[in-house]
Amino acid sequence: MLEVKDITMRFGGLTAVGGASLKVDKGRIVGLIGPNGAGKTTLFAIIAGFLDPTAGRVIFEGSDITPLPAHERAKLGIARTFQIVQPFAGLDVRENIAVGAYLRHARAAEAHAKAEAVARRVGLGGDLDKQASSLTVAGRKRLELARALATEPKLLLLDEVLAGLNPSEIRDIVPVIRAIRDEGVTILMIEHVMQAVMNLCDEVYVLAQGKMIAQGTPREVCVDPHVVEAYLGKGAADRLRAEEASHA
Amino acid sequence: MYSLPIVAEAMLNGLLTGAVYALIALGLTLVYGVLHIINFAHGAFLTCAMFAVWLANTFLGLDPYLAILPLTLIFFAIGYAVQRFVIGPASHGDDGNILLITLGLSIVIENALLAGFRSDTRSLMTDYSFNVFEVGPLLISQARLFGFLGAVVVTGLLWLLLAATDTGKAIRAVAKEKLGARLVGINVSHVFAVTFGIGCATLAIAACLLMPTFYVNPRVGGAFVLVAFTIVVLGGMGSITGALIGGLFIGVVESLCGLFLGESLGQIGIFIIFILVLLFRPTGLFGARA
Amino acid sequence: MTRRGYLPILLVLAVLALLPFAVTSNVVLNFVVFVLIITLAAQGWNLLGGVGGQSSFGHAAFFGTGAYVSAILQVRFGINAWVATAVAVAAGAAVGWIIGFLSFRAGLRGSYFALVTLAFAEVLRILANAAGFTGGAAGLLMKLDVGFWNMQFTSRAAFLWLALGFVAVGLIVSQMIANSRFGAQLVAVRENEEAARALGVDVLSVKLKAITVSAALTAVAGCLYLQYFLYIDANIAYGLWISVEALLAPMVGGRGLVLGPIIGAFTLHGLGEASKLLAGRVPGIDLAAYGAVLILVVAFAPGGVLGLLRKLRFRSQPVAKTAEETA
Ligand SMILES: Nc1ncnc2c1ncn2[C@@H]1O[C@H](COP(=O)(O)OP(=O)(O)OP(=O)(O)O)[C@@H](O)[C@H]1O
Ligand SMILES: [Mg+2]
């Protein structure tokens, strides 16, 4: 469904992403993990059309969408959430979600009905008339998700929607994400919460310093020495390995 | 065709006017560089200062050049107070609000002056208003030459102030990184107000340098304000050397446009430059700052 | 659901329409007509600056284009007033689109957009002041020829109804936009452009649509001004005064709200008249009051008069609602 080919992104002298590729098959939940500053959000921005890559191509459903602007990609069915939530602060929850719903429903009544349905689905049914700015962190994350869902995407890009939530809030939202997938939406998610990654993802890509260093099932990736090294640094990884060896 | 001396004289006049333009733009660009706000009331403050010069001369018999010192201090205080007690608190830290508030201020000031002084145009009569230097075939107005020199000196002083004093360091720190400056214990609202005060003080100096050869009425600042914006945009928002070069350039452009297009179309060159720069090079032609 | 918001509009329109039956003083009727013309200009501004968040300092560009195109067509070419008005409004809209295309494509926002619009208006003012076919500095004087087909009326009441008719169109258009997809997208652009893009909003085209409709409304005001005063010059048509009026009224009445411009225009000019009564005929005193009101509104009542009213209403209601407001 989505293919990212050799994407490179430079900001001045800094190479945020250096020749990264990945593939997302229809109907799956694919994870994208990696240490802070690895370039994950940058890669998302490129897939969604918010940044023009220095090099590389983005293929969606067989066609090259690299030159398309963000709103065109949304029409094709790519929706993203923002790691730093971006609510329409002056609007209430219903109006926030309706902006997304208007993408496929021109009439106000339909868009509002759609917005309300989506709100209920992500657990914002009781907050429809609240100002977006008055929501809690968890509420805002749900709002990000709801707005993206309201565009009725084929591919949903979730950028750390679980970050900043407490364990019970995470427990509430994990089934929601799985249900979205079960209804046919393909999901690519950036996540630091490993428990959720293990739980949700069929496949995981690992990005470190702009390069894709590993790929596989969550279980495979977790024991991959490159990944451990990327997260903990070389010294720590070696020590860990040595410790494991001495335990064995 | 226009003969060379006429063009040369127009260019020279442009440079002389341009220096004062630069001085006016200096305050604007400084305020922009530090507070990141566009002070729409800049022209109105200039009008105020020009009236102050006129009042001091007419009622106290104070020579405009001697008025520089007291008026600079007074306008520093006014600017400080306006930023600290009006613009700062009223804007709630929102850029759009600041623009609207300074627009409001400019309307209040301009019309208060209109109510107080009516729309009459006034000018000063000093004994040196008409003195000239002869340089070859060219006549240079003495007072305008002083204006030019004054503007260059003030630009230099301001640069020194920013580069070499503690206040200057604090101002630069705030301009670069507001939050960081606050964390190391700099009182940011104080620095903002000081900057705004300096901006107004440069206007007082500009007014003193302008008045011997210029006139004042309640709307006169409006004519300068877009010119000053143009210079600031051209020179790169926040750049002091940019303001100086931009000011001189705009002075020459205006003067030449006036020569070639006639009085009524003379100013159009400035606005067209302004629009083109904003549309195509919003970082400015001379300044490197983004 | 989509019928929402029309009742207060009808109420306001009814009160104003009935006014000539209650008041015959020409001073009052003149005042109302003038304020209605300002209201139209302000409705234009409100769509772009209030709903869309793109504050313009140069709506004079549209007002003046409306007035000048209509005047030139009538004076120089003898074209019927209604036809001239229609063409002039289209011309105003076109100027809006062009200015919008240039500035929005260049990514100008906030203060930069405000200043560039101001500069465009100034360029037009200088050109109109210098060119021959605009009458130059002397301006354009229309022939007095009263009659419906010339859009000239001896009765103030008749002109009031004409202006009110246009204001009604402005109100209804604004309300329709507020209830529509375009309105929702425009508000989204104001609140957060990035987020709007992510949701499939074509930001550039939404802004262009907004500035075009906005310019058209303000151009109507210019045409009406011409028909009422029968004279324009560059400083009237393209002057900063009308850019400021168009901006002030919605700010004072309630930025982005359908009734904001009309409420604000009447509040402001009411205040202006009051300050003239209090301070005598001192020039500038009413404008100084406007400036002060603008500062006060930004500082203490960002929602304008309508925002204040809403707050008062919530305060007088049971506690539950207030608690939610402050939450
Ligand atoms: N617009 C930009 N201009 C310059 N540098 C940028 C820009 N956006 C991102 N970067 C840099 O690119 C690198 C990758 O950033 P990115 O936000 O993609 O990381 P990330 O993997 O999402 O990290 P995190 O887990 O912290 O969200 C960082 O070093 C960041 O500072
Ligand atoms: Mg990130």
mmCIF file with all atom_site columns, N, CA and C in Angstrom, chain C residues 21-64:
data_model
loop_
_atom_site.group_PDB
_atom_site.id
_atom_site.type_symbol
_atom_site.label_atom_id
_atom_site.label_alt_id
_atom_site.label_comp_id
_atom_site.label_asym_id
_atom_site.label_entity_id
_atom_site.label_seq_id
_atom_site.pdbx_PDB_ins_code
_atom_site.Cartn_x
_atom_site.Cartn_y
_atom_site.Cartn_z
_atom_site.occupancy
_atom_site.B_iso_or_equiv
_atom_site.pdbx_formal_charge
_atom_site.auth_seq_id
_atom_site.auth_comp_id
_atom_site.auth_asym_id
_atom_site.auth_atom_id
_atom_site.pdbx_PDB_model_num
ATOM 1   N N  . PHE C 1 21 ? -39.717 54.677 9.555  1.00 0.00 ? 21 PHE C N  1
ATOM 2   C CA . PHE C 1 21 ? -41.093 54.969 9.934  1.00 0.00 ? 21 PHE C CA 1
ATOM 3   C C  . PHE C 1 21 ? -41.156 55.635 11.302 1.00 0.00 ? 21 PHE C C  1
ATOM 4   N N  . ALA C 1 22 ? -40.165 55.390 12.110 1.00 0.00 ? 22 ALA C N  1
ATOM 5   C CA . ALA C 1 22 ? -40.177 55.948 13.465 1.00 0.00 ? 22 ALA C CA 1
ATOM 6   C C  . ALA C 1 22 ? -39.428 57.273 13.534 1.00 0.00 ? 22 ALA C C  1
ATOM 7   N N  . VAL C 1 23 ? -38.362 57.390 12.713 1.00 0.00 ? 23 VAL C N  1
ATOM 8   C CA . VAL C 1 23 ? -37.511 58.570 12.789 1.00 0.00 ? 23 VAL C CA 1
ATOM 9   C C  . VAL C 1 23 ? -37.508 59.258 11.426 1.00 0.00 ? 23 VAL C C  1
ATOM 10  N N  . THR C 1 24 ? -37.714 60.545 11.417 1.00 0.00 ? 24 THR C N  1
ATOM 11  C CA . THR C 1 24 ? -37.671 61.236 10.129 1.00 0.00 ? 24 THR C CA 1
ATOM 12  C C  . THR C 1 24 ? -36.494 62.200 10.045 1.00 0.00 ? 24 THR C C  1
ATOM 13  N N  . SER C 1 25 ? -35.781 62.371 11.153 1.00 0.00 ? 25 SER C N  1
ATOM 14  C CA . SER C 1 25 ? -34.648 63.298 11.170 1.00 0.00 ? 25 SER C CA 1
ATOM 15  C C  . SER C 1 25 ? -33.601 62.877 10.148 1.00 0.00 ? 25 SER C C  1
ATOM 16  N N  . ASN C 1 26 ? -33.274 63.812 9.261  1.00 0.00 ? 26 ASN C N  1
ATOM 17  C CA . ASN C 1 26 ? -32.276 63.496 8.248  1.00 0.00 ? 26 ASN C CA 1
ATOM 18  C C  . ASN C 1 26 ? -30.906 63.226 8.853  1.00 0.00 ? 26 ASN C C  1
ATOM 19  N N  . VAL C 1 27 ? -30.618 63.884 9.944  1.00 0.00 ? 27 VAL C N  1
ATOM 20  C CA . VAL C 1 27 ? -29.329 63.667 10.606 1.00 0.00 ? 27 VAL C CA 1
ATOM 21  C C  . VAL C 1 27 ? -29.205 62.206 11.013 1.00 0.00 ? 27 VAL C C  1
ATOM 22  N N  . VAL C 1 28 ? -30.257 61.696 11.630 1.00 0.00 ? 28 VAL C N  1
ATOM 23  C CA . VAL C 1 28 ? -30.227 60.306 12.084 1.00 0.00 ? 28 VAL C CA 1
ATOM 24  C C  . VAL C 1 28 ? -30.146 59.361 10.878 1.00 0.00 ? 28 VAL C C  1
ATOM 25  N N  . LEU C 1 29 ? -30.977 59.628 9.870  1.00 0.00 ? 29 LEU C N  1
ATOM 26  C CA . LEU C 1 29 ? -30.987 58.727 8.716  1.00 0.00 ? 29 LEU C CA 1
ATOM 27  C C  . LEU C 1 29 ? -29.641 58.757 7.985  1.00 0.00 ? 29 LEU C C  1
ATOM 28  N N  . ASN C 1 30 ? -29.069 59.955 7.843  1.00 0.00 ? 30 ASN C N  1
ATOM 29  C CA . ASN C 1 30 ? -27.729 60.054 7.249  1.00 0.00 ? 30 ASN C CA 1
ATOM 30  C C  . ASN C 1 30 ? -26.726 59.212 8.008  1.00 0.00 ? 30 ASN C C  1
ATOM 31  N N  . PHE C 1 31 ? -26.807 59.347 9.324  1.00 0.00 ? 31 PHE C N  1
ATOM 32  C CA . PHE C 1 31 ? -25.912 58.586 10.197 1.00 0.00 ? 31 PHE C CA 1
ATOM 33  C C  . PHE C 1 31 ? -26.062 57.086 9.926  1.00 0.00 ? 31 PHE C C  1
ATOM 34  N N  . VAL C 1 32 ? -27.305 56.625 9.873  1.00 0.00 ? 32 VAL C N  1
ATOM 35  C CA . VAL C 1 32 ? -27.533 55.191 9.690  1.00 0.00 ? 32 VAL C CA 1
ATOM 36  C C  . VAL C 1 32 ? -27.023 54.736 8.326  1.00 0.00 ? 32 VAL C C  1
ATOM 37  N N  . VAL C 1 33 ? -27.290 55.532 7.289  1.00 0.00 ? 33 VAL C N  1
ATOM 38  C CA . VAL C 1 33 ? -26.820 55.144 5.957  1.00 0.00 ? 33 VAL C CA 1
ATOM 39  C C  . VAL C 1 33 ? -25.303 55.026 5.943  1.00 0.00 ? 33 VAL C C  1
ATOM 40  N N  . PHE C 1 34 ? -24.633 56.040 6.501  1.00 0.00 ? 34 PHE C N  1
ATOM 41  C CA . PHE C 1 34 ? -23.176 56.012 6.515  1.00 0.00 ? 34 PHE C CA 1
ATOM 42  C C  . PHE C 1 34 ? -22.668 54.781 7.267  1.00 0.00 ? 34 PHE C C  1
ATOM 43  N N  . VAL C 1 35 ? -23.271 54.511 8.409  1.00 0.00 ? 35 VAL C N  1
ATOM 44  C CA . VAL C 1 35 ? -22.823 53.353 9.194  1.00 0.00 ? 35 VAL C CA 1
ATOM 45  C C  . VAL C 1 35 ? -23.088 52.048 8.442  1.00 0.00 ? 35 VAL C C  1
ATOM 46  N N  . LEU C 1 36 ? -24.181 52.012 7.690  1.00 0.00 ? 36 LEU C N  1
ATOM 47  C CA . LEU C 1 36 ? -24.455 50.791 6.918  1.00 0.00 ? 36 LEU C CA 1
ATOM 48  C C  . LEU C 1 36 ? -23.393 50.583 5.835  1.00 0.00 ? 36 LEU C C  1
ATOM 49  N N  . ILE C 1 37 ? -22.942 51.689 5.228  1.00 0.00 ? 37 ILE C N  1
ATOM 50  C CA . ILE C 1 37 ? -21.886 51.566 4.217  1.00 0.00 ? 37 ILE C CA 1
ATOM 51  C C  . ILE C 1 37 ? -20.604 51.036 4.869  1.00 0.00 ? 37 ILE C C  1
ATOM 52  N N  . ILE C 1 38 ? -20.282 51.587 6.025  1.00 0.00 ? 38 ILE C N  1
ATOM 53  C CA . ILE C 1 38 ? -19.120 51.090 6.770  1.00 0.00 ? 38 ILE C CA 1
ATOM 54  C C  . ILE C 1 38 ? -19.309 49.610 7.105  1.00 0.00 ? 38 ILE C C  1
ATOM 55  N N  . THR C 1 39 ? -20.548 49.272 7.497  1.00 0.00 ? 39 THR C N  1
ATOM 56  C CA . THR C 1 39 ? -20.832 47.878 7.859  1.00 0.00 ? 39 THR C CA 1
ATOM 57  C C  . THR C 1 39 ? -20.493 46.938 6.702  1.00 0.00 ? 39 THR C C  1
ATOM 58  N N  . LEU C 1 40 ? -20.889 47.341 5.510  1.00 0.00 ? 40 LEU C N  1
ATOM 59  C CA . LEU C 1 40 ? -20.605 46.486 4.351  1.00 0.00 ? 40 LEU C CA 1
ATOM 60  C C  . LEU C 1 40 ? -19.105 46.273 4.171  1.00 0.00 ? 40 LEU C C  1
ATOM 61  N N  . ALA C 1 41 ? -18.374 47.390 4.239  1.00 0.00 ? 41 ALA C N  1
ATOM 62  C CA . ALA C 1 41 ? -16.919 47.273 4.103  1.00 0.00 ? 41 ALA C CA 1
ATOM 63  C C  . ALA C 1 41 ? -16.372 46.352 5.186  1.00 0.00 ? 41 ALA C C  1
ATOM 64  N N  . ALA C 1 42 ? -16.918 46.498 6.386  1.00 0.00 ? 42 ALA C N  1
ATOM 65  C CA . ALA C 1 42 ? -16.442 45.721 7.525  1.00 0.00 ? 42 ALA C CA 1
ATOM 66  C C  . ALA C 1 42 ? -16.821 44.249 7.398  1.00 0.00 ? 42 ALA C C  1
ATOM 67  N N  . GLN C 1 43 ? -17.978 43.987 6.796  1.00 0.00 ? 43 GLN C N  1
ATOM 68  C CA . GLN C 1 43 ? -18.353 42.582 6.585  1.00 0.00 ? 43 GLN C CA 1
ATOM 69  C C  . GLN C 1 43 ? -17.336 41.902 5.683  1.00 0.00 ? 43 GLN C C  1
ATOM 70  N N  . GLY C 1 44 ? -16.884 42.655 4.693  1.00 0.00 ? 44 GLY C N  1
ATOM 71  C CA . GLY C 1 44 ? -15.838 42.113 3.837  1.00 0.00 ? 44 GLY C CA 1
ATOM 72  C C  . GLY C 1 44 ? -14.596 41.801 4.640  1.00 0.00 ? 44 GLY C C  1
ATOM 73  N N  . TRP C 1 45 ? -14.154 42.759 5.449  1.00 0.00 ? 45 TRP C N  1
ATOM 74  C CA . TRP C 1 45 ? -12.942 42.548 6.247  1.00 0.00 ? 45 TRP C CA 1
ATOM 75  C C  . TRP C 1 45 ? -13.106 41.354 7.176  1.00 0.00 ? 45 TRP C C  1
ATOM 76  N N  . ASN C 1 46 ? -14.302 41.271 7.778  1.00 0.00 ? 46 ASN C N  1
ATOM 77  C CA . ASN C 1 46 ? -14.541 40.250 8.789  1.00 0.00 ? 46 ASN C CA 1
ATOM 78  C C  . ASN C 1 46 ? -14.392 38.836 8.231  1.00 0.00 ? 46 ASN C C  1
ATOM 79  N N  . LEU C 1 47 ? -14.796 38.669 6.987  1.00 0.00 ? 47 LEU C N  1
ATOM 80  C CA . LEU C 1 47 ? -14.701 37.339 6.398  1.00 0.00 ? 47 LEU C CA 1
ATOM 81  C C  . LEU C 1 47 ? -13.241 36.898 6.314  1.00 0.00 ? 47 LEU C C  1
ATOM 82  N N  . LEU C 1 48 ? -12.386 37.804 5.844  1.00 0.00 ? 48 LEU C N  1
ATOM 83  C CA . LEU C 1 48 ? -10.980 37.453 5.688  1.00 0.00 ? 48 LEU C CA 1
ATOM 84  C C  . LEU C 1 48 ? -10.223 37.568 7.017  1.00 0.00 ? 48 LEU C C  1
ATOM 85  N N  . GLY C 1 49 ? -10.409 38.710 7.691  1.00 0.00 ? 49 GLY C N  1
ATOM 86  C CA . GLY C 1 49 ? -9.617  38.982 8.892  1.00 0.00 ? 49 GLY C CA 1
ATOM 87  C C  . GLY C 1 49 ? -10.202 38.345 10.143 1.00 0.00 ? 49 GLY C C  1
ATOM 88  N N  . GLY C 1 50 ? -11.520 38.311 10.222 1.00 0.00 ? 50 GLY C N  1
ATOM 89  C CA . GLY C 1 50 ? -12.157 37.778 11.420 1.00 0.00 ? 50 GLY C CA 1
ATOM 90  C C  . GLY C 1 50 ? -12.295 36.273 11.347 1.00 0.00 ? 50 GLY C C  1
ATOM 91  N N  . VAL C 1 51 ? -12.982 35.786 10.319 1.00 0.00 ? 51 VAL C N  1
ATOM 92  C CA . VAL C 1 51 ? -13.198 34.342 10.199 1.00 0.00 ? 51 VAL C CA 1
ATOM 93  C C  . VAL C 1 51 ? -11.892 33.650 9.799  1.00 0.00 ? 51 VAL C C  1
ATOM 94  N N  . GLY C 1 52 ? -11.205 34.259 8.819  1.00 0.00 ? 52 GLY C N  1
ATOM 95  C CA . GLY C 1 52 ? -10.022 33.594 8.272  1.00 0.00 ? 52 GLY C CA 1
ATOM 96  C C  . GLY C 1 52 ? -8.723  33.946 8.971  1.00 0.00 ? 52 GLY C C  1
ATOM 97  N N  . GLY C 1 53 ? -8.744  34.938 9.863  1.00 0.00 ? 53 GLY C N  1
ATOM 98  C CA . GLY C 1 53 ? -7.551  35.269 10.636 1.00 0.00 ? 53 GLY C CA 1
ATOM 99  C C  . GLY C 1 53 ? -6.449  35.959 9.847  1.00 0.00 ? 53 GLY C C  1
ATOM 100 N N  . GLN C 1 54 ? -6.751  36.442 8.632  1.00 0.00 ? 54 GLN C N  1
ATOM 101 C CA . GLN C 1 54 ? -5.717  37.134 7.848  1.00 0.00 ? 54 GLN C CA 1
ATOM 102 C C  . GLN C 1 54 ? -6.006  38.636 7.907  1.00 0.00 ? 54 GLN C C  1
ATOM 103 N N  . SER C 1 55 ? -5.493  39.292 8.935  1.00 0.00 ? 55 SER C N  1
ATOM 104 C CA . SER C 1 55 ? -5.792  40.709 9.134  1.00 0.00 ? 55 SER C CA 1
ATOM 105 C C  . SER C 1 55 ? -5.214  41.545 8.009  1.00 0.00 ? 55 SER C C  1
ATOM 106 N N  . SER C 1 56 ? -6.079  42.297 7.340  1.00 0.00 ? 56 SER C N  1
ATOM 107 C CA . SER C 1 56 ? -5.617  43.186 6.281  1.00 0.00 ? 56 SER C CA 1
ATOM 108 C C  . SER C 1 56 ? -5.643  44.614 6.784  1.00 0.00 ? 56 SER C C  1
ATOM 109 N N  . PHE C 1 57 ? -4.636  45.393 6.380  1.00 0.00 ? 57 PHE C N  1
ATOM 110 C CA . PHE C 1 57 ? -4.625  46.822 6.676  1.00 0.00 ? 57 PHE C CA 1
ATOM 111 C C  . PHE C 1 57 ? -4.926  47.596 5.401  1.00 0.00 ? 57 PHE C C  1
ATOM 112 N N  . GLY C 1 58 ? -5.370  46.895 4.376  1.00 0.00 ? 58 GLY C N  1
ATOM 113 C CA . GLY C 1 58 ? -5.501  47.557 3.080  1.00 0.00 ? 58 GLY C CA 1
ATOM 114 C C  . GLY C 1 58 ? -6.815  47.305 2.371  1.00 0.00 ? 58 GLY C C  1
ATOM 115 N N  . HIS C 1 59 ? -7.904  47.169 3.130  1.00 0.00 ? 59 HIS C N  1
ATOM 116 C CA . HIS C 1 59 ? -9.167  46.940 2.436  1.00 0.00 ? 59 HIS C CA 1
ATOM 117 C C  . HIS C 1 59 ? -9.599  48.137 1.603  1.00 0.00 ? 59 HIS C C  1
ATOM 118 N N  . ALA C 1 60 ? -8.937  49.265 1.792  1.00 0.00 ? 60 ALA C N  1
ATOM 119 C CA . ALA C 1 60 ? -9.190  50.418 0.926  1.00 0.00 ? 60 ALA C CA 1
ATOM 120 C C  . ALA C 1 60 ? -8.964  50.035 -0.531 1.00 0.00 ? 60 ALA C C  1
ATOM 121 N N  . ALA C 1 61 ? -8.067  49.109 -0.793 1.00 0.00 ? 61 ALA C N  1
ATOM 122 C CA . ALA C 1 61 ? -7.797  48.695 -2.174 1.00 0.00 ? 61 ALA C CA 1
ATOM 123 C C  . ALA C 1 61 ? -9.081  48.204 -2.842 1.00 0.00 ? 61 ALA C C  1
ATOM 124 N N  . PHE C 1 62 ? -9.923  47.517 -2.100 1.00 0.00 ? 62 PHE C N  1
ATOM 125 C CA . PHE C 1 62 ? -11.150 46.955 -2.668 1.00 0.00 ? 62 PHE C CA 1
ATOM 126 C C  . PHE C 1 62 ? -12.268 47.990 -2.686 1.00 0.00 ? 62 PHE C C  1
ATOM 127 N N  . PHE C 1 63 ? -12.371 48.730 -1.589 1.00 0.00 ? 63 PHE C N  1
ATOM 128 C CA . PHE C 1 63 ? -13.359 49.808 -1.492 1.00 0.00 ? 63 PHE C CA 1
ATOM 129 C C  . PHE C 1 63 ? -13.134 50.792 -2.635 1.00 0.00 ? 63 PHE C C  1
ATOM 130 N N  . GLY C 1 64 ? -11.895 51.207 -2.792 1.00 0.00 ? 64 GLY C N  1
ATOM 131 C CA . GLY C 1 64 ? -11.557 52.205 -3.792 1.00 0.00 ? 64 GLY C CA 1
ATOM 132 C C  . GLY C 1 64 ? -11.757 51.689 -5.204 1.00 0.00 ? 64 GLY C C  1
#
